[in-house]
Each structure stands twice: as C-alpha cells, then as structure tokens.
Amino acid sequence: MKAITVALDAMGGDFGPRVTVPAVVQALSHFPELKVILVGDQPMITSELSRLGYALEDQSINNRLTISHSERVISNSEKPSLALRNSAGTSMRIAIDAVADGDADACLSGGNTGALMALSRFRLKLLPGIERPALVTALPTALGNKTWLLDLGANVSVDADTLFQFAVMGGALAEVHLDRPPRVAILNIGEEEIKGNDLVKRCAEMLSQTKSVNFSGYIEGNQLLHDAADVVVCDGFVGNVCLKATEGVAHLFIGKLKEHMTTSNLKGWIARKLFSGLIEEIKQLNPDQYNGASLLGLRGIVIKSHGSADVAAIINAIGEAVHEVKQQVPSRISDRLEAVLLERHY
Amino acid sequence: MKAITVALDAMGGDFGPRVTVPAVVQALSHFPELKVILVGDQPMITSELSRLGYALEDQSINNRLTISHSERVISNSEKPSLALRNSAGTSMRIAIDAVADGDADACLSGGNTGALMALSRFRLKLLPGIERPALVTALPTALGNKTWLLDLGANVSVDADTLFQFAVMGGALAEVHLDRPPRVAILNIGEEEIKGNDLVKRCAEMLSQTKSVNFSGYIEGNQLLHDAADVVVCDGFVGNVCLKATEGVAHLFIGKLKEHMTTSNLKGWIARKLFSGLIEEIKQLNPDQYNGASLLGLRGIVIKSHGSADVAAIINAIGEAVHEVKQQVPSRISDRLEAVLLERHY
C-alpha cells in the first residue's frame, strides 16, 4: 500500500488546532495509507495532541504524523494579492509548498479561499490548457446521488472558453467518483426568457460540438438538487450565490423543524420522536453537510475545507484529498483536456 | 370609491380560462373597487363563466366584468422579438393595449415573460431615467417579513447604472408595502473571496453616495430569506437562478415533510393531528407561494403571474395589481428617481 501524504493547514478555519488536530488523529486511524504533515503552531498542536492523550512518539501515529512549525497565519480578511506577497512562513503557504516540493501529495486548508487560490496558482501552476482554476463541490440530490457544481467563487467573471474548461474539469472529477461518463449541463435561466446570456450560449455551442463531453444542455436553478445532471457549470458569482442561497433555505427549514422539536411539552417530545429521522434526511440534503471543495485545474491537489468545519467535516475533506490522490485527478483532467483539445483542433 | 380596472390575459399561463375565469369571479367579490377586462377566447370564457353559474348579465358581475375577444395567443416558446412583431390580436397584446390606451389601470398575464416585457416596453414606454425594466417579486423571510428581489430574469446582463436604477425602483416598491425607508442591499459572493465583480463594486459605490437610498451594503445568498435587507438587487441571470434554486430546495423539503405526514400508519396519523400547522408554516417559506411579479420601470402597471398559478395564486396577483394601482407605483418610482438624480447631479 502506497502512502498518501496530506499537508494540512492546522491553523486555517474558525477553530484551528482545536478541530484540525482531533480530525487528523481520527483520519489516521480511518485511512491506513494516510500520512499527515500538520502545519502550524507547534506548541498549540502538541498541547492539543496531549489533551487527546497522544504524543508524537506514540506508535499509533509515529512516522505517520509530522509537525511543520509555522508562526504566521493568513487572516480571512486579507486580500489575496497581499496575502500572496506576505505569505512566507504562513501555515497555508508551507502546506502548499509541501505539495509543490513533492513532500506531500495533497494540501488541505480551511483558511482564506482567495489566498488559497492565489498561492496554489503561484506555487503549483495551472495544468496546460487551463486558464483559471475552479472551485467545485458535490451537492446532494433528492435521489441520494451527487451533482458537482462549479465554479463556486474562484472566478467572479469568466469567458466561454473558461466555462468550457470548467465543464471538462468537472466532468473528469465526476467520472472519478461515478465511474461512467457524467452528464454535463450549463446552469441557465427560464426557458420562456431569452435563454441566457452570450456566455452560456457560446459555451453550449462549444460543448455540443465536443463528442468527448456528454453534454446534456441547460438546466435551471430549481433542477439543481433533482438529478438533472452530474456536473453543472456556471461562473463563480452565480455558483457562489446559488450554493449559499440553497444552504440558507436548508438552514431555515431545519430551524423551523427544530423549533417544534425543542419545546419541553408533550408535543415537543412527540415531535422529537416523529421528526428526528426527517431532520437527518433534510440535513443530508443540505449542501453544507459535505466538506472538501476541490480547487481544479492545478498541477497538484488542493482541497478547501469550510471555515466552520467541525471534526467530522474535516475528516470528510481529508477523505476527498485521499480519494483524489489515489485517482490522480490532475492527470485525469489533463488527459480529458488533451482529448478535447485534439478533437477540437483537428 | 374609485374603480380600478385590471386587464387580464385570460389565455396566458398553463391552464388558461379554466383558472383565470374562476379567479376573476372570486377577485371581484374580494375587491369591491375592482373591474376586470378579460381578454381571450369569448366562447371559452363564457362557457367557463356559465360552468361557474354566472352569465355576464348577472347583477353581481354586471358592469364590472367585460370580455375583450381575442383569437390569438402568444406561445411560451416564441422569441420575444418575433412575439412583438406578430402580437396584433393576441390576448397579451390586447391586455397591454388596454393599459396603454387608458382603458385599464393595470395588466396581468401568466404568459411568455420575455414577450410580456417586450410588448410592455413597446406600448407603455419606460419611465424617464430608466434604461431597462426589471422583474421583481417578494420573497418570504424567516421572521414572516418580505424581501423584494430584482431582477429575476428580465435582463440577463446589466451595467452598474442599471443595477443602481433597480435599487431605486425596488426601494420605491418596497416602501409602498412597508411604509418606511427600506434597507437596500446588493447580492454578492462570500466575504473571503475577492468581494464581487466590478458591477457590484461600482453599484455599491454609487449607492453609498446616495442619501435618498438607505443602502445597507452587500448580502450573501444564505442571508436572502433571513431578513438581512428589504430589497436585494442583482442582475437577472443571478436573480433567476437564485430564486429558482431556492424554490427547488423548498419543494424538496416540503415533499420530504409531506412524505412523513402522509404515511398511513399511526406515526403519520399522529403527525397529521399534531403538526398540520407545520406544513402550512413551511409552505409560507416557499418563495413560490406568492404570485404576482411586477415589471418595474414602465409608465404603467404590468404584473406577471406564474405560468402554473392556480386560482388562489391568480387572486394574489390581482391583489398586487390593485395595490400598485392604489399606491400609484409608477409615479412613486418616478418621484424617487427624480430625487436621486437631483441628488447625484447637483
């Protein structure tokens, strides 16, 4: 069994080592091939380890967990351009460097998304044929499947070529998970309107002429969680707003249900008995529940964890990193791109 | 009491006279000041009326309901430009003409949105200072309030000036309903990203320099139903996708809840007895439940009804038309615009 090394920014996210360290300890027992480089404040990390009853010398984690000390953290409010310039010695930069230098197979951070993108692009470089990296995540669907939505905010405006590249990259990632050619769609507005803007129209034309992409046309916002496609592409502004709106509604509904379930009277007791399963079901449909958005288009694997991710969510994100390393997602994307470019140009 | 005349496209929408006629009959008894011009196939309309036990001569509707015969309907698939050229004699065109010619105070249609916009713009003209009309609707919020979202798809791409005009128009409409200066926000993407594109940044700058608009900054998609603002502006592509995504998730959750409430076992029976109110409560949170999106920016009142609207939903839309006539929404918008333009230019 080949070891898979993940460099984890222990300081990124809202809770830092308090959640990243327990997540790593559990992930090590969950993924036997996993090794972790925890990048961050060494005293904080070791104290968190000892709180959990571990020391670096323990056999269970020995040789599988190393700490790479860093005294600096990129704040969430820092502009990507500034963060890039001042990144030396930060936990995020060291974690990305580990991938760039071949010491790790993937990097994971819950920190500043813009900075993560800028640093990844600077250190790892883009795959040939890719103009912009894209942030992608899997949304749960009504039938219990997944739909990959991209871009989620890495690019606030794109052209048709870039959107086309998103479709190819998203398709390659989905294929790794689905093991069949995924249906790729473009997110668009109502049929009775002038159907979409120039961007989607031109991208649709390109996709429909590309045999190596299984293009299934346009879908509308209301079909997003209804298994209408396996991969859905849009610009980062639309994707971000759409994903967050969906999460907002999910929270609203879960909140309403919980109101009924937390009253201390008999009705509340019955509600808890009746609806606890329903809450779980609805939580499963909340896009928020997954964690681990992938930054696609780079010559390396970078996973973005939610800033507010808890231990279980970080373990999910580590799992996504492990899966992408095993499946060699960047070279799969490269292969798909090459096939598409060959088809388009010759 | 001054009469208010609404010209209703009886043929627009998925169900035509089968729902529009009963809706009009009920609306007439609901709104004492209402008069209706029903535009559509006369035999179909009168047969629907007689099915309901009415004849035009009946005292209850006499003088308040007239039929304007039309043999043609604009189909939902027709391109707006073509629909405009071939609109003569269609039910939608005749209904809009009634407003343009001063025979009606407002027009209502559940037909082709793009055609409705093109025809309205052509016949009613834009208000001075407005470059594009916008489609707006009220979303329900967690606290039982409303948030007006625009544009919903009338414009697939806009510039900062147009978005600014949307903010002024949305503010004027919300003020009519709220009776206080509404908080106006721009829909934007996550704070940790490069905050938004040039469009939202430039519009934010314009709004923050405008004292007569109560600008409250950016909101993200997840705050949309959480009372973060009274008016939220975005381009029509983002607004349409966002609204539909929200509706899609809401339907999914309501469906899940209904599954639990309709099981034939004891659990389902108890759920129905104790929590029938819950479904109603949650339905109230579905953006879909309201009906009657306004086309703002015109020298006249045009209300778009959902194509799939049922009788109750059409009555809601008629109610919105009556309210906008009473409050003279177009001249309110004009007044606000004038105030804003004066402030900006002098």
Short mmCIF file of N, CA and C in Angstrom, two decimals, chain B residues 153-238:
data_model
loop_
_atom_site.label_atom_id
_atom_site.label_comp_id
_atom_site.label_asym_id
_atom_site.label_seq_id
_atom_site.Cartn_x
_atom_site.Cartn_y
_atom_site.Cartn_z
N GLY B 153 -34.83 38.10 -14.18
CA GLY B 153 -34.62 37.48 -15.48
C GLY B 153 -35.04 38.35 -16.66
N ALA B 154 -35.50 39.58 -16.39
CA ALA B 154 -35.86 40.46 -17.50
C ALA B 154 -34.59 40.92 -18.23
N ASN B 155 -33.46 40.97 -17.51
CA ASN B 155 -32.19 41.42 -18.10
C ASN B 155 -31.10 40.43 -17.77
N VAL B 156 -30.52 39.78 -18.78
CA VAL B 156 -29.50 38.78 -18.48
C VAL B 156 -28.15 39.40 -18.17
N SER B 157 -27.94 40.64 -18.59
CA SER B 157 -26.71 41.32 -18.17
C SER B 157 -26.99 42.81 -18.06
N VAL B 158 -26.41 43.43 -17.06
CA VAL B 158 -26.70 44.84 -16.81
C VAL B 158 -25.40 45.57 -16.49
N ASP B 159 -25.44 46.90 -16.53
CA ASP B 159 -24.29 47.66 -16.06
C ASP B 159 -24.61 48.27 -14.69
N ALA B 160 -23.64 48.95 -14.10
CA ALA B 160 -23.82 49.45 -12.74
C ALA B 160 -24.94 50.49 -12.66
N ASP B 161 -25.10 51.32 -13.72
CA ASP B 161 -26.18 52.30 -13.72
C ASP B 161 -27.54 51.62 -13.65
N THR B 162 -27.69 50.55 -14.43
CA THR B 162 -28.96 49.83 -14.46
C THR B 162 -29.22 49.19 -13.10
N LEU B 163 -28.20 48.58 -12.51
CA LEU B 163 -28.36 47.95 -11.19
C LEU B 163 -28.74 49.01 -10.16
N PHE B 164 -28.16 50.18 -10.30
CA PHE B 164 -28.49 51.30 -9.42
C PHE B 164 -29.97 51.67 -9.58
N GLN B 165 -30.43 51.73 -10.82
CA GLN B 165 -31.85 52.03 -11.07
C GLN B 165 -32.76 50.95 -10.46
N PHE B 166 -32.32 49.69 -10.54
CA PHE B 166 -33.09 48.61 -9.92
C PHE B 166 -33.24 48.87 -8.42
N ALA B 167 -32.14 49.32 -7.81
CA ALA B 167 -32.16 49.59 -6.37
C ALA B 167 -33.18 50.68 -6.03
N VAL B 168 -33.21 51.72 -6.86
CA VAL B 168 -34.15 52.83 -6.63
C VAL B 168 -35.59 52.34 -6.83
N MET B 169 -35.81 51.58 -7.92
CA MET B 169 -37.17 51.10 -8.22
C MET B 169 -37.65 50.12 -7.16
N GLY B 170 -36.79 49.19 -6.78
CA GLY B 170 -37.14 48.20 -5.75
C GLY B 170 -37.45 48.89 -4.43
N GLY B 171 -36.64 49.90 -4.12
CA GLY B 171 -36.87 50.67 -2.90
C GLY B 171 -38.23 51.35 -2.90
N ALA B 172 -38.59 51.93 -4.04
CA ALA B 172 -39.89 52.62 -4.14
C ALA B 172 -41.03 51.63 -3.95
N LEU B 173 -40.93 50.45 -4.56
CA LEU B 173 -41.99 49.45 -4.42
C LEU B 173 -42.08 48.95 -2.99
N ALA B 174 -40.93 48.64 -2.38
CA ALA B 174 -40.93 48.12 -1.01
C ALA B 174 -41.50 49.15 -0.05
N GLU B 175 -41.20 50.43 -0.29
CA GLU B 175 -41.68 51.49 0.60
C GLU B 175 -43.21 51.56 0.60
N VAL B 176 -43.80 51.29 -0.57
CA VAL B 176 -45.25 51.27 -0.69
C VAL B 176 -45.85 50.20 0.23
N HIS B 177 -45.14 49.08 0.33
CA HIS B 177 -45.65 47.98 1.16
C HIS B 177 -45.28 48.16 2.63
N LEU B 178 -44.08 48.69 2.89
CA LEU B 178 -43.55 48.72 4.27
C LEU B 178 -43.89 50.00 5.01
N ASP B 179 -44.08 51.07 4.24
CA ASP B 179 -44.37 52.37 4.85
C ASP B 179 -43.21 52.88 5.71
N ARG B 180 -42.00 52.55 5.32
CA ARG B 180 -40.78 53.09 5.95
C ARG B 180 -39.65 52.97 4.93
N PRO B 181 -38.55 53.71 5.10
CA PRO B 181 -37.48 53.59 4.12
C PRO B 181 -36.87 52.19 4.16
N PRO B 182 -36.97 51.44 3.07
CA PRO B 182 -36.47 50.06 3.08
C PRO B 182 -34.95 50.00 3.03
N ARG B 183 -34.39 48.96 3.66
CA ARG B 183 -32.94 48.72 3.56
C ARG B 183 -32.67 48.04 2.22
N VAL B 184 -31.79 48.65 1.45
CA VAL B 184 -31.49 48.15 0.10
C VAL B 184 -30.09 47.53 0.09
N ALA B 185 -29.97 46.30 -0.39
CA ALA B 185 -28.67 45.62 -0.41
C ALA B 185 -28.36 45.09 -1.80
N ILE B 186 -27.09 44.82 -2.04
CA ILE B 186 -26.66 44.18 -3.29
C ILE B 186 -26.28 42.74 -2.98
N LEU B 187 -26.74 41.82 -3.81
CA LEU B 187 -26.39 40.41 -3.64
C LEU B 187 -24.94 40.21 -4.10
N ASN B 188 -24.13 39.60 -3.25
CA ASN B 188 -22.73 39.44 -3.59
C ASN B 188 -22.22 38.10 -3.07
N ILE B 189 -20.95 37.80 -3.38
CA ILE B 189 -20.40 36.50 -3.00
C ILE B 189 -19.58 36.63 -1.73
N GLY B 190 -19.15 35.50 -1.21
CA GLY B 190 -18.51 35.39 0.10
C GLY B 190 -17.47 36.45 0.42
N GLU B 191 -17.42 36.80 1.68
CA GLU B 191 -16.52 37.87 2.10
C GLU B 191 -15.05 37.51 1.92
N GLU B 192 -14.74 36.24 2.06
CA GLU B 192 -13.32 35.88 2.00
C GLU B 192 -12.80 35.82 0.56
N GLU B 193 -13.72 35.91 -0.41
CA GLU B 193 -13.28 35.97 -1.82
C GLU B 193 -12.93 37.43 -2.13
N ILE B 194 -12.38 37.63 -3.30
CA ILE B 194 -12.30 38.99 -3.79
C ILE B 194 -13.76 39.40 -3.88
N LYS B 195 -14.15 40.38 -3.09
CA LYS B 195 -15.58 40.65 -2.91
C LYS B 195 -16.29 41.11 -4.18
N GLY B 196 -16.76 40.18 -4.96
CA GLY B 196 -17.61 40.53 -6.08
C GLY B 196 -16.90 41.05 -7.32
N ASN B 197 -17.68 41.25 -8.36
CA ASN B 197 -17.15 41.73 -9.63
C ASN B 197 -17.26 43.26 -9.71
N ASP B 198 -16.75 43.81 -10.80
CA ASP B 198 -16.77 45.26 -10.98
C ASP B 198 -18.18 45.83 -10.89
N LEU B 199 -19.14 45.07 -11.43
CA LEU B 199 -20.52 45.54 -11.45
C LEU B 199 -21.01 45.89 -10.06
N VAL B 200 -20.91 44.94 -9.12
CA VAL B 200 -21.44 45.19 -7.77
C VAL B 200 -20.60 46.24 -7.05
N LYS B 201 -19.31 46.25 -7.30
CA LYS B 201 -18.46 47.23 -6.62
C LYS B 201 -18.83 48.66 -7.05
N ARG B 202 -19.02 48.84 -8.35
CA ARG B 202 -19.35 50.19 -8.82
C ARG B 202 -20.74 50.61 -8.37
N CYS B 203 -21.68 49.65 -8.38
CA CYS B 203 -23.04 49.97 -7.94
C CYS B 203 -23.03 50.30 -6.43
N ALA B 204 -22.24 49.57 -5.66
CA ALA B 204 -22.15 49.83 -4.22
C ALA B 204 -21.62 51.23 -3.96
N GLU B 205 -20.64 51.64 -4.76
CA GLU B 205 -20.08 52.97 -4.61
C GLU B 205 -21.16 54.03 -4.89
N MET B 206 -21.91 53.82 -5.98
CA MET B 206 -22.97 54.77 -6.32
C MET B 206 -24.02 54.84 -5.22
N LEU B 207 -24.43 53.67 -4.71
CA LEU B 207 -25.50 53.65 -3.70
C LEU B 207 -25.04 54.28 -2.39
N SER B 208 -23.77 54.04 -2.03
CA SER B 208 -23.32 54.57 -0.74
C SER B 208 -23.16 56.08 -0.80
N GLN B 209 -23.13 56.63 -2.01
CA GLN B 209 -23.05 58.09 -2.14
C GLN B 209 -24.44 58.73 -2.29
N THR B 210 -25.48 57.90 -2.24
CA THR B 210 -26.83 58.40 -2.48
C THR B 210 -27.63 58.41 -1.18
N LYS B 211 -27.85 59.60 -0.65
CA LYS B 211 -28.50 59.70 0.66
C LYS B 211 -29.95 59.24 0.62
N SER B 212 -30.62 59.45 -0.52
CA SER B 212 -32.05 59.13 -0.57
C SER B 212 -32.31 57.63 -0.71
N VAL B 213 -31.24 56.82 -0.78
CA VAL B 213 -31.41 55.36 -0.71
C VAL B 213 -30.76 54.87 0.58
N ASN B 214 -31.49 54.05 1.32
CA ASN B 214 -31.00 53.52 2.59
C ASN B 214 -30.18 52.25 2.30
N PHE B 215 -28.94 52.46 1.82
CA PHE B 215 -28.10 51.34 1.35
C PHE B 215 -27.45 50.62 2.53
N SER B 216 -27.68 49.30 2.60
CA SER B 216 -27.14 48.55 3.75
C SER B 216 -26.00 47.63 3.35
N GLY B 217 -25.44 47.80 2.15
CA GLY B 217 -24.24 47.03 1.78
C GLY B 217 -24.54 45.74 1.04
N TYR B 218 -23.60 44.81 1.12
CA TYR B 218 -23.73 43.53 0.44
C TYR B 218 -24.44 42.51 1.32
N ILE B 219 -25.20 41.62 0.72
CA ILE B 219 -25.61 40.41 1.45
C ILE B 219 -25.23 39.20 0.60
N GLU B 220 -25.05 38.06 1.27
CA GLU B 220 -24.73 36.82 0.57
C GLU B 220 -26.00 35.98 0.38
N GLY B 221 -25.90 35.00 -0.49
CA GLY B 221 -27.06 34.16 -0.83
C GLY B 221 -27.74 33.53 0.37
N ASN B 222 -26.96 33.14 1.37
CA ASN B 222 -27.57 32.46 2.52
C ASN B 222 -28.35 33.40 3.44
N GLN B 223 -28.21 34.72 3.23
CA GLN B 223 -28.95 35.67 4.07
C GLN B 223 -30.26 36.10 3.43
N LEU B 224 -30.51 35.58 2.23
CA LEU B 224 -31.61 36.07 1.41
C LEU B 224 -32.97 35.94 2.09
N LEU B 225 -33.23 34.84 2.76
CA LEU B 225 -34.53 34.65 3.42
C LEU B 225 -34.44 34.94 4.92
N HIS B 226 -33.39 35.63 5.31
CA HIS B 226 -33.16 35.84 6.75
C HIS B 226 -33.23 37.30 7.17
N ASP B 227 -34.07 38.08 6.46
CA ASP B 227 -34.36 39.47 6.86
C ASP B 227 -33.13 40.37 6.90
N ALA B 228 -32.11 40.05 6.12
CA ALA B 228 -30.91 40.88 6.14
C ALA B 228 -31.12 42.21 5.41
N ALA B 229 -32.14 42.26 4.55
CA ALA B 229 -32.45 43.50 3.82
C ALA B 229 -33.90 43.44 3.34
N ASP B 230 -34.45 44.59 2.96
CA ASP B 230 -35.83 44.62 2.45
C ASP B 230 -35.85 44.51 0.93
N VAL B 231 -34.80 45.02 0.31
CA VAL B 231 -34.68 44.98 -1.16
C VAL B 231 -33.29 44.44 -1.49
N VAL B 232 -33.23 43.47 -2.40
CA VAL B 232 -31.93 42.93 -2.80
C VAL B 232 -31.85 43.01 -4.32
N VAL B 233 -30.78 43.63 -4.82
CA VAL B 233 -30.64 43.75 -6.27
C VAL B 233 -29.50 42.88 -6.81
N CYS B 234 -29.69 42.42 -8.02
CA CYS B 234 -28.68 41.62 -8.73
C CYS B 234 -29.08 41.61 -10.20
N ASP B 235 -28.19 41.10 -11.07
CA ASP B 235 -28.61 41.03 -12.47
C ASP B 235 -29.62 39.89 -12.65
N GLY B 236 -30.32 39.90 -13.77
CA GLY B 236 -31.43 38.98 -13.97
C GLY B 236 -31.01 37.52 -14.06
N PHE B 237 -29.79 37.27 -14.47
CA PHE B 237 -29.30 35.89 -14.54
C PHE B 237 -29.14 35.34 -13.12
N VAL B 238 -28.43 36.09 -12.29
CA VAL B 238 -28.21 35.68 -10.90
C VAL B 238 -29.54 35.57 -10.16
#
